[in-house]
Amino acid sequence: MNIEQLKETAAAMVAPGKGILAMDESHPTCNKRFDALGIATTEENRRAYRDMLVTASGLGDYIGGAILFDETIRQQTLDGTPFAEKLRSAGVVPGIKVDKGAKVLAGHPGEKITEGLDGLRERLAEYYELGARFAKWRAVITIGDGIPSRACQAANAHALARYAALCQEANIVPIVEPEVLMDGTHDIARSYAVTELAQRLLFDELRGQGVVLEGIVLKPSMVISGSDAKQRAGVDEVARETLRCLLNTVPACVPGVAFLSGGQSDEEATGHLNAMNGMGVALPWALTFSYGRALQQAAMQVWDGKSANVAKAQKVLLLRAKCNGYAARGEYSESMEAAA
Ligand code: 13P
């Protein structure tokens, strides 16, 4: 393990004013997004779409890392350049999703455990050869009646830590992602309790497995009301509670915290991040974004599967990247949206 290399990679991923583009949708997820817009779900369309994203000129101004899916890291842009190489030359660190998805947790109806540890050492070695310098593993925690169970929380934290140790052994920075889903009617206090426990158990397990905390990036969900809650907390409360949770659980030596968007609208995700960075609280880690939908959905809609729309879609993508890059500094304002 080369700790200096891990630290350098992590620093580049979450450099000031930059965040991470999560473009690692699995086939089923990517196809679901295409289907919703009436775009044909072919391998070439998935390639062309990702081509549009990575060739957007100026992407590296606001994006420090991009997470690819297994299919994409083996594909090339139209001019024959492998996606990972294209990203690297744009100043964006290429990364790879390595988990095999969240599966039903035995004996725990309604709960999930993420799989993919078997053979991971060998897969990581191959991904390193293909250019990946960081990886992602997403754990899913559902809030509902009587859940999450301690068993679900513990199993997911343990899997995340074993994944992280394998990544660091391969000189790949692990993004550790304990996602507490926003789905449900729960209030923000319940979101806080579940998220804090998820993060607390995660850092216990990371330490237990000997993971070097200077060489990871945490990708948490925000502390936020359930999407169907009767009364949803406002921007300031989400920002305050999320920061309180992170300050209670995340050691100061962690280089970066990069949020997922988790179904928030584009403006909500940007606004929350901006509020946290604009509160005047001195934070020990970079606090930024690793958004999937909140960076891509508007651009995908404009692209619509047509090469004639590429330039327009790239403009939309770059605007979202810029707004979030500014939010990572606490310098975003809604007037920036008008450029759309
Ligand atoms: P969203 O921002 O769409 O939640 O996706 C981020 C991600 O990478 C989930 O694993």
mmCIF file of C-alpha atoms and ligand atoms in Angstrom:
data_model
loop_
_atom_site.group_PDB
_atom_site.id
_atom_site.type_symbol
_atom_site.label_atom_id
_atom_site.label_comp_id
_atom_site.label_asym_id
_atom_site.label_seq_id
_atom_site.Cartn_x
_atom_site.Cartn_y
_atom_site.Cartn_z
ATOM 1 C CA MET A 1 0.000 0.000 0.000
ATOM 2 C CA ASN A 2 1.366 3.406 -0.994
ATOM 3 C CA ILE A 3 -0.227 5.813 1.457
ATOM 4 C CA GLU A 4 1.211 8.914 -0.229
ATOM 5 C CA GLN A 5 -0.358 7.873 -3.523
ATOM 6 C CA LEU A 6 -3.715 7.264 -1.846
ATOM 7 C CA LYS A 7 -3.578 10.685 -0.207
ATOM 8 C CA GLU A 8 -2.685 12.384 -3.483
ATOM 9 C CA THR A 9 -5.538 10.660 -5.305
ATOM 10 C CA ALA A 10 -8.064 11.559 -2.616
ATOM 11 C CA ALA A 11 -6.873 15.174 -2.592
ATOM 12 C CA ALA A 12 -7.355 15.437 -6.366
ATOM 13 C CA MET A 13 -10.868 13.945 -6.173
ATOM 14 C CA VAL A 14 -12.056 16.523 -3.656
ATOM 15 C CA ALA A 15 -9.820 19.488 -4.581
ATOM 16 C CA PRO A 16 -11.218 22.915 -3.592
ATOM 17 C CA GLY A 17 -14.265 23.781 -5.690
ATOM 18 C CA LYS A 18 -14.429 20.294 -7.216
ATOM 19 C CA GLY A 19 -16.549 17.211 -6.668
ATOM 20 C CA ILE A 20 -17.198 13.814 -8.185
ATOM 21 C CA LEU A 21 -19.406 12.853 -11.118
ATOM 22 C CA ALA A 22 -21.158 9.559 -10.343
ATOM 23 C CA MET A 23 -21.769 8.094 -13.800
ATOM 24 C CA ASP A 24 -21.556 4.464 -12.730
ATOM 25 C CA GLU A 25 -25.162 3.384 -13.199
ATOM 26 C CA SER A 26 -25.406 -0.377 -13.668
ATOM 27 C CA HIS A 27 -27.199 -1.636 -16.803
ATOM 28 C CA PRO A 28 -30.576 -1.953 -15.072
ATOM 29 C CA THR A 29 -30.326 1.533 -13.542
ATOM 30 C CA CYS A 30 -29.075 3.197 -16.727
ATOM 31 C CA ASN A 31 -31.749 1.418 -18.746
ATOM 32 C CA LYS A 32 -34.408 2.546 -16.273
ATOM 33 C CA ARG A 33 -33.336 6.182 -16.752
ATOM 34 C CA PHE A 34 -33.259 5.763 -20.556
ATOM 35 C CA ASP A 35 -36.662 4.028 -20.559
ATOM 36 C CA ALA A 36 -38.208 6.884 -18.601
ATOM 37 C CA LEU A 37 -37.161 9.258 -21.400
ATOM 38 C CA GLY A 38 -37.963 6.892 -24.267
ATOM 39 C CA ILE A 39 -34.277 6.416 -25.182
ATOM 40 C CA ALA A 40 -33.420 2.979 -26.617
ATOM 41 C CA THR A 41 -31.510 0.862 -24.072
ATOM 42 C CA THR A 42 -28.643 -0.336 -26.270
ATOM 43 C CA GLU A 43 -24.947 -0.721 -25.482
ATOM 44 C CA GLU A 44 -24.129 1.913 -28.113
ATOM 45 C CA ASN A 45 -26.555 4.392 -26.543
ATOM 46 C CA ARG A 46 -24.988 3.857 -23.129
ATOM 47 C CA ARG A 47 -21.560 4.448 -24.703
ATOM 48 C CA ALA A 48 -22.706 7.516 -26.624
ATOM 49 C CA TYR A 49 -24.313 8.985 -23.510
ATOM 50 C CA ARG A 50 -21.177 8.507 -21.407
ATOM 51 C CA ASP A 51 -19.134 9.880 -24.335
ATOM 52 C CA MET A 52 -21.219 13.062 -24.159
ATOM 53 C CA LEU A 53 -20.471 13.355 -20.417
ATOM 54 C CA VAL A 54 -16.704 12.798 -20.449
ATOM 55 C CA THR A 55 -15.964 14.888 -23.540
ATOM 56 C CA ALA A 56 -17.678 18.012 -22.176
ATOM 57 C CA SER A 57 -14.861 20.506 -22.433
ATOM 58 C CA GLY A 58 -14.095 22.216 -19.123
ATOM 59 C CA LEU A 59 -15.438 19.277 -17.077
ATOM 60 C CA GLY A 60 -12.202 19.213 -15.073
ATOM 61 C CA ASP A 61 -12.808 22.759 -13.827
ATOM 62 C CA TYR A 62 -15.426 21.493 -11.369
ATOM 63 C CA ILE A 63 -15.068 17.709 -11.431
ATOM 64 C CA GLY A 64 -12.124 16.017 -9.697
ATOM 65 C CA GLY A 65 -13.187 12.402 -10.213
ATOM 66 C CA ALA A 66 -15.690 10.410 -12.254
ATOM 67 C CA ILE A 67 -17.040 6.991 -11.287
ATOM 68 C CA LEU A 68 -17.412 4.578 -14.202
ATOM 69 C CA PHE A 69 -19.272 1.281 -14.553
ATOM 70 C CA ASP A 70 -17.505 -1.918 -15.629
ATOM 71 C CA GLU A 71 -18.856 -1.650 -19.188
ATOM 72 C CA THR A 72 -17.769 1.990 -19.540
ATOM 73 C CA ILE A 73 -14.170 1.564 -18.356
ATOM 74 C CA ARG A 74 -13.750 -0.937 -21.220
ATOM 75 C CA GLN A 75 -15.277 1.422 -23.819
ATOM 76 C CA GLN A 76 -13.839 4.266 -25.847
ATOM 77 C CA THR A 77 -14.912 7.707 -26.922
ATOM 78 C CA LEU A 78 -15.788 8.250 -30.575
ATOM 79 C CA ASP A 79 -12.161 9.142 -31.387
ATOM 80 C CA GLY A 80 -11.003 5.783 -29.997
ATOM 81 C CA THR A 81 -9.659 6.999 -26.642
ATOM 82 C CA PRO A 82 -10.493 4.794 -23.626
ATOM 83 C CA PHE A 83 -12.847 6.647 -21.282
ATOM 84 C CA ALA A 84 -10.391 6.445 -18.375
ATOM 85 C CA GLU A 85 -7.642 8.022 -20.465
ATOM 86 C CA LYS A 86 -9.956 10.762 -21.719
ATOM 87 C CA LEU A 87 -10.855 11.649 -18.143
ATOM 88 C CA ARG A 88 -7.245 11.637 -17.003
ATOM 89 C CA SER A 89 -6.232 14.036 -19.766
ATOM 90 C CA ALA A 90 -9.110 16.329 -18.717
ATOM 91 C CA GLY A 91 -7.705 16.420 -15.180
ATOM 92 C CA VAL A 92 -10.386 14.096 -13.795
ATOM 93 C CA VAL A 93 -9.387 10.995 -11.793
ATOM 94 C CA PRO A 94 -11.116 7.883 -13.191
ATOM 95 C CA GLY A 95 -12.859 5.626 -10.676
ATOM 96 C CA ILE A 96 -14.899 2.443 -10.803
ATOM 97 C CA LYS A 97 -17.978 1.018 -9.115
ATOM 98 C CA VAL A 98 -16.971 -2.382 -7.764
ATOM 99 C CA ASP A 99 -19.908 -3.566 -5.688
ATOM 100 C CA LYS A 100 -22.279 -6.101 -7.216
ATOM 101 C CA GLY A 101 -25.408 -4.437 -5.956
ATOM 102 C CA ALA A 102 -27.614 -4.525 -2.870
ATOM 103 C CA LYS A 103 -29.345 -7.883 -2.359
ATOM 104 C CA VAL A 104 -32.026 -9.039 0.091
ATOM 105 C CA LEU A 105 -30.490 -9.590 3.553
ATOM 106 C CA ALA A 106 -31.345 -13.104 4.725
ATOM 107 C CA GLY A 107 -33.781 -13.172 7.611
ATOM 108 C CA HIS A 108 -34.450 -9.441 7.395
ATOM 109 C CA PRO A 109 -37.409 -8.577 5.196
ATOM 110 C CA GLY A 110 -37.145 -5.171 3.578
ATOM 111 C CA GLU A 111 -33.412 -4.846 4.232
ATOM 112 C CA LYS A 112 -30.398 -5.138 1.960
ATOM 113 C CA ILE A 113 -26.770 -6.197 2.047
ATOM 114 C CA THR A 114 -24.329 -5.195 -0.665
ATOM 115 C CA GLU A 115 -22.451 -8.043 -2.322
ATOM 116 C CA GLY A 116 -19.235 -8.228 -4.312
ATOM 117 C CA LEU A 117 -16.366 -9.136 -1.969
ATOM 118 C CA ASP A 118 -15.626 -12.507 -3.602
ATOM 119 C CA GLY A 119 -12.894 -12.068 -6.221
ATOM 120 C CA LEU A 120 -12.635 -8.358 -5.471
ATOM 121 C CA ARG A 121 -8.827 -8.426 -5.058
ATOM 122 C CA GLU A 122 -8.437 -9.735 -8.627
ATOM 123 C CA ARG A 123 -11.003 -7.302 -10.045
ATOM 124 C CA LEU A 124 -9.275 -4.364 -8.371
ATOM 125 C CA ALA A 125 -5.932 -5.358 -9.894
ATOM 126 C CA GLU A 126 -7.547 -5.402 -13.336
ATOM 127 C CA TYR A 127 -9.289 -2.061 -12.817
ATOM 128 C CA TYR A 128 -5.993 -0.503 -11.743
ATOM 129 C CA GLU A 129 -4.484 -1.671 -15.046
ATOM 130 C CA LEU A 130 -7.463 -0.135 -16.843
ATOM 131 C CA GLY A 131 -6.699 3.214 -15.178
ATOM 132 C CA ALA A 132 -8.987 3.342 -12.135
ATOM 133 C CA ARG A 133 -7.432 5.074 -9.129
ATOM 134 C CA PHE A 134 -10.461 5.045 -6.857
ATOM 135 C CA ALA A 135 -13.484 2.810 -6.348
ATOM 136 C CA LYS A 136 -17.004 2.947 -4.991
ATOM 137 C CA TRP A 137 -19.114 0.576 -2.892
ATOM 138 C CA ARG A 138 -22.651 1.547 -1.956
ATOM 139 C CA ALA A 139 -24.436 0.160 1.089
ATOM 140 C CA VAL A 140 -28.183 0.734 1.349
ATOM 141 C CA ILE A 141 -29.972 1.359 4.632
ATOM 142 C CA THR A 142 -33.759 1.598 4.528
ATOM 143 C CA ILE A 143 -35.815 3.428 7.151
ATOM 144 C CA GLY A 144 -39.224 1.921 7.882
ATOM 145 C CA ASP A 145 -41.343 0.247 10.492
ATOM 146 C CA GLY A 146 -38.838 -1.357 12.871
ATOM 147 C CA ILE A 147 -35.962 -1.020 10.414
ATOM 148 C CA PRO A 148 -33.057 -0.651 9.974
ATOM 149 C CA SER A 149 -32.069 -3.518 12.231
ATOM 150 C CA ARG A 150 -28.743 -3.559 13.994
ATOM 151 C CA ALA A 151 -27.918 -6.652 11.926
ATOM 152 C CA CYS A 152 -28.352 -4.743 8.675
ATOM 153 C CA GLN A 153 -26.326 -1.784 9.877
ATOM 154 C CA ALA A 154 -23.513 -3.997 11.182
ATOM 155 C CA ALA A 155 -23.337 -6.276 8.126
ATOM 156 C CA ASN A 156 -23.133 -3.323 5.745
ATOM 157 C CA ALA A 157 -20.497 -1.498 7.792
ATOM 158 C CA HIS A 158 -18.403 -4.666 7.904
ATOM 159 C CA ALA A 159 -18.648 -5.230 4.147
ATOM 160 C CA LEU A 160 -17.698 -1.596 3.472
ATOM 161 C CA ALA A 161 -14.610 -1.950 5.661
ATOM 162 C CA ARG A 162 -13.467 -5.179 4.010
ATOM 163 C CA TYR A 163 -13.931 -3.590 0.599
ATOM 164 C CA ALA A 164 -11.987 -0.501 1.697
ATOM 165 C CA ALA A 165 -9.053 -2.568 2.971
ATOM 166 C CA LEU A 166 -8.836 -4.454 -0.343
ATOM 167 C CA CYS A 167 -8.902 -1.171 -2.289
ATOM 168 C CA GLN A 168 -6.068 0.344 -0.296
ATOM 169 C CA GLU A 169 -3.995 -2.816 -0.705
ATOM 170 C CA ALA A 170 -4.356 -2.205 -4.482
ATOM 171 C CA ASN A 171 -3.477 1.533 -4.181
ATOM 172 C CA ILE A 172 -7.050 2.443 -5.032
ATOM 173 C CA VAL A 173 -8.867 5.030 -2.884
ATOM 174 C CA PRO A 174 -12.132 3.575 -1.568
ATOM 175 C CA ILE A 175 -15.230 5.740 -1.615
ATOM 176 C CA VAL A 176 -17.242 4.325 1.271
ATOM 177 C CA GLU A 177 -20.935 4.985 0.785
ATOM 178 C CA PRO A 178 -23.422 4.161 3.525
ATOM 179 C CA GLU A 179 -26.605 5.471 1.913
ATOM 180 C CA VAL A 180 -29.572 5.976 4.187
ATOM 181 C CA LEU A 181 -32.472 6.103 1.746
ATOM 182 C CA MET A 182 -34.695 9.160 1.675
ATOM 183 C CA ASP A 183 -37.771 7.019 0.811
ATOM 184 C CA GLY A 184 -40.420 7.059 3.520
ATOM 185 C CA THR A 185 -42.428 9.255 5.831
ATOM 186 C CA HIS A 186 -39.817 9.581 8.608
ATOM 187 C CA ASP A 187 -38.851 12.927 10.035
ATOM 188 C CA ILE A 188 -35.386 14.466 10.120
ATOM 189 C CA ALA A 189 -34.734 13.325 13.704
ATOM 190 C CA ARG A 190 -35.101 9.709 12.619
ATOM 191 C CA SER A 191 -32.854 10.341 9.638
ATOM 192 C CA TYR A 192 -30.269 11.790 12.028
ATOM 193 C CA ALA A 193 -30.372 8.787 14.390
ATOM 194 C CA VAL A 194 -30.058 6.207 11.606
ATOM 195 C CA THR A 195 -27.369 8.125 9.700
ATOM 196 C CA GLU A 196 -25.285 8.750 12.796
ATOM 197 C CA LEU A 197 -25.366 5.079 13.757
ATOM 198 C CA ALA A 198 -24.459 4.034 10.194
ATOM 199 C CA GLN A 199 -21.441 6.340 10.218
ATOM 200 C CA ARG A 200 -20.385 5.444 13.745
ATOM 201 C CA LEU A 201 -20.437 1.705 13.005
ATOM 202 C CA LEU A 202 -18.686 2.311 9.701
ATOM 203 C CA PHE A 203 -15.716 4.108 11.261
ATOM 204 C CA ASP A 204 -15.467 1.435 13.999
ATOM 205 C CA GLU A 205 -15.253 -1.231 11.299
ATOM 206 C CA LEU A 206 -12.821 0.750 9.137
ATOM 207 C CA ARG A 207 -10.485 1.059 12.096
ATOM 208 C CA GLY A 208 -11.017 -2.608 12.950
ATOM 209 C CA GLN A 209 -9.933 -3.653 9.452
ATOM 210 C CA GLY A 210 -6.871 -1.387 9.524
ATOM 211 C CA VAL A 211 -8.104 0.999 6.843
ATOM 212 C CA VAL A 212 -5.993 4.179 6.615
ATOM 213 C CA LEU A 213 -8.515 6.949 7.120
ATOM 214 C CA GLU A 214 -6.299 9.510 5.341
ATOM 215 C CA GLY A 215 -6.827 7.491 2.177
ATOM 216 C CA ILE A 216 -10.615 7.213 1.910
ATOM 217 C CA VAL A 217 -13.486 9.436 0.801
ATOM 218 C CA LEU A 218 -16.799 9.194 2.653
ATOM 219 C CA LYS A 219 -19.923 9.401 0.508
ATOM 220 C CA PRO A 220 -22.830 9.889 2.871
ATOM 221 C CA SER A 221 -26.453 10.773 2.419
ATOM 222 C CA MET A 222 -27.623 14.029 3.939
ATOM 223 C CA VAL A 223 -29.651 14.113 7.141
ATOM 224 C CA ILE A 224 -33.000 14.947 5.584
ATOM 225 C CA SER A 225 -36.737 14.319 6.043
ATOM 226 C CA GLY A 226 -38.232 11.310 4.276
ATOM 227 C CA SER A 227 -39.485 12.155 0.795
ATOM 228 C CA ASP A 228 -43.094 11.491 1.902
ATOM 229 C CA ALA A 229 -42.823 13.140 5.324
ATOM 230 C CA LYS A 230 -45.763 15.365 6.259
ATOM 231 C CA GLN A 231 -43.491 18.255 7.112
ATOM 232 C CA ARG A 232 -40.099 18.409 5.463
ATOM 233 C CA ALA A 233 -37.219 20.217 7.132
ATOM 234 C CA GLY A 234 -35.946 23.335 5.358
ATOM 235 C CA VAL A 235 -32.513 23.950 3.863
ATOM 236 C CA ASP A 236 -30.921 25.390 6.997
ATOM 237 C CA GLU A 237 -32.090 22.559 9.225
ATOM 238 C CA VAL A 238 -30.850 19.920 6.764
ATOM 239 C CA ALA A 239 -27.489 21.690 6.582
ATOM 240 C CA ARG A 240 -27.195 22.037 10.370
ATOM 241 C CA GLU A 241 -28.223 18.474 11.188
ATOM 242 C CA THR A 242 -26.036 16.973 8.474
ATOM 243 C CA LEU A 243 -23.002 18.897 9.698
ATOM 244 C CA ARG A 244 -23.742 17.956 13.302
ATOM 245 C CA CYS A 245 -23.892 14.299 12.303
ATOM 246 C CA LEU A 246 -20.621 14.442 10.361
ATOM 247 C CA LEU A 247 -18.798 16.350 13.092
ATOM 248 C CA ASN A 248 -19.912 13.701 15.588
ATOM 249 C CA THR A 249 -18.739 10.751 13.527
ATOM 250 C CA VAL A 250 -16.100 11.544 10.890
ATOM 251 C CA PRO A 251 -12.474 11.780 12.065
ATOM 252 C CA ALA A 252 -10.635 14.951 11.084
ATOM 253 C CA CYS A 253 -7.980 13.039 9.127
ATOM 254 C CA VAL A 254 -10.498 11.928 6.469
ATOM 255 C CA PRO A 255 -9.666 14.055 3.404
ATOM 256 C CA GLY A 256 -13.109 14.381 1.920
ATOM 257 C CA VAL A 257 -16.830 13.970 2.374
ATOM 258 C CA ALA A 258 -18.733 13.874 -0.929
ATOM 259 C CA PHE A 259 -22.504 13.600 -0.725
ATOM 260 C CA LEU A 260 -24.800 11.538 -2.908
ATOM 261 C CA SER A 261 -27.947 13.305 -4.101
ATOM 262 C CA GLY A 262 -30.301 10.399 -3.364
ATOM 263 C CA GLY A 263 -33.355 11.677 -5.225
ATOM 264 C CA GLN A 264 -33.158 15.357 -4.237
ATOM 265 C CA SER A 265 -33.930 17.799 -7.022
ATOM 266 C CA ASP A 266 -30.955 19.428 -8.732
ATOM 267 C CA GLU A 267 -31.442 22.762 -6.977
ATOM 268 C CA GLU A 268 -32.120 21.155 -3.593
ATOM 269 C CA ALA A 269 -28.904 19.132 -3.742
ATOM 270 C CA THR A 270 -26.901 22.214 -4.706
ATOM 271 C CA GLY A 271 -28.629 24.419 -2.135
ATOM 272 C CA HIS A 272 -28.011 22.025 0.746
ATOM 273 C CA LEU A 273 -24.317 21.665 -0.073
ATOM 274 C CA ASN A 274 -23.951 25.410 -0.427
ATOM 275 C CA ALA A 275 -25.666 26.029 2.898
ATOM 276 C CA MET A 276 -23.299 23.665 4.700
ATOM 277 C CA ASN A 277 -20.225 25.278 3.212
ATOM 278 C CA GLY A 278 -21.569 28.760 3.803
ATOM 279 C CA MET A 279 -22.302 28.400 7.517
ATOM 280 C CA GLY A 280 -18.948 29.722 8.620
ATOM 281 C CA VAL A 281 -18.144 26.470 10.442
ATOM 282 C CA ALA A 282 -14.467 25.479 10.080
ATOM 283 C CA LEU A 283 -14.521 21.925 8.746
ATOM 284 C CA PRO A 284 -11.587 19.498 8.904
ATOM 285 C CA TRP A 285 -12.477 17.752 5.602
ATOM 286 C CA ALA A 286 -13.445 18.954 2.141
ATOM 287 C CA LEU A 287 -17.234 18.919 1.922
ATOM 288 C CA THR A 288 -18.392 18.387 -1.629
ATOM 289 C CA PHE A 289 -20.620 16.400 -3.987
ATOM 290 C CA SER A 290 -20.561 13.003 -5.664
ATOM 291 C CA TYR A 291 -23.871 13.340 -7.417
ATOM 292 C CA GLY A 292 -25.384 11.045 -9.990
ATOM 293 C CA ARG A 293 -28.901 12.146 -10.783
ATOM 294 C CA ALA A 294 -28.467 15.745 -9.559
ATOM 295 C CA LEU A 295 -25.623 16.244 -12.066
ATOM 296 C CA GLN A 296 -26.960 14.209 -14.941
ATOM 297 C CA GLN A 297 -30.715 14.149 -15.168
ATOM 298 C CA ALA A 298 -31.186 17.506 -16.893
ATOM 299 C CA ALA A 299 -28.369 16.769 -19.364
ATOM 300 C CA MET A 300 -29.744 13.312 -20.151
ATOM 301 C CA GLN A 301 -33.130 14.791 -20.896
ATOM 302 C CA VAL A 302 -31.649 17.331 -23.317
ATOM 303 C CA TRP A 303 -29.407 14.704 -24.949
ATOM 304 C CA ASP A 304 -32.416 12.431 -25.593
ATOM 305 C CA GLY A 305 -30.326 9.826 -27.413
ATOM 306 C CA LYS A 306 -29.486 12.134 -30.320
ATOM 307 C CA SER A 307 -25.971 13.141 -31.387
ATOM 308 C CA ALA A 308 -27.346 16.471 -32.624
ATOM 309 C CA ASN A 309 -28.074 17.379 -28.980
ATOM 310 C CA VAL A 310 -24.617 16.631 -27.573
ATOM 311 C CA ALA A 311 -23.351 20.217 -27.379
ATOM 312 C CA LYS A 312 -26.557 21.455 -25.750
ATOM 313 C CA ALA A 313 -26.545 18.587 -23.223
ATOM 314 C CA GLN A 314 -22.902 19.270 -22.355
ATOM 315 C CA LYS A 315 -23.768 22.886 -21.603
ATOM 316 C CA VAL A 316 -26.477 21.741 -19.212
ATOM 317 C CA LEU A 317 -24.092 19.284 -17.527
ATOM 318 C CA LEU A 318 -21.401 21.949 -17.146
ATOM 319 C CA LEU A 319 -23.848 24.378 -15.576
ATOM 320 C CA ARG A 320 -24.775 21.778 -12.921
ATOM 321 C CA ALA A 321 -21.098 20.969 -12.360
ATOM 322 C CA LYS A 322 -20.315 24.668 -11.996
ATOM 323 C CA CYS A 323 -23.199 25.363 -9.595
ATOM 324 C CA ASN A 324 -22.108 22.444 -7.417
ATOM 325 C CA GLY A 325 -18.439 23.444 -7.661
ATOM 326 C CA TYR A 326 -19.409 26.860 -6.317
ATOM 327 C CA ALA A 327 -21.580 25.212 -3.633
ATOM 328 C CA ALA A 328 -18.532 23.228 -2.521
ATOM 329 C CA ARG A 329 -17.005 26.622 -1.666
ATOM 330 C CA GLY A 330 -20.236 28.049 -0.250
ATOM 331 C CA GLU A 331 -20.294 30.565 -3.106
ATOM 332 C CA TYR A 332 -23.327 29.382 -5.110
ATOM 333 C CA SER A 333 -26.248 31.694 -5.692
ATOM 334 C CA GLU A 334 -29.560 30.934 -7.382
ATOM 335 C CA SER A 335 -28.854 33.591 -9.987
ATOM 336 C CA MET A 336 -26.261 31.223 -11.456
ATOM 337 C CA GLU A 337 -29.160 29.017 -12.590
ATOM 338 C CA ALA A 338 -30.352 31.732 -14.927
ATOM 339 C CA ALA A 339 -27.497 30.916 -17.298
ATOM 340 C CA ALA A 340 -29.622 27.876 -18.260
HETATM 341 P P1 13P B 1 -27.338 9.887 -6.744
HETATM 342 O O1 13P B 1 -26.605 11.189 -6.582
HETATM 343 O O2 13P B 1 -28.238 9.858 -7.938
HETATM 344 O O3 13P B 1 -27.991 9.444 -5.478
HETATM 345 O O4 13P B 1 -26.249 8.789 -7.097
HETATM 346 C C1 13P B 1 -25.056 8.820 -6.443
HETATM 347 C C2 13P B 1 -24.501 7.458 -6.381
HETATM 348 O O5 13P B 1 -23.413 7.215 -6.858
HETATM 349 C C3 13P B 1 -25.259 6.410 -5.717
HETATM 350 O O6 13P B 1 -24.433 5.314 -5.489
#
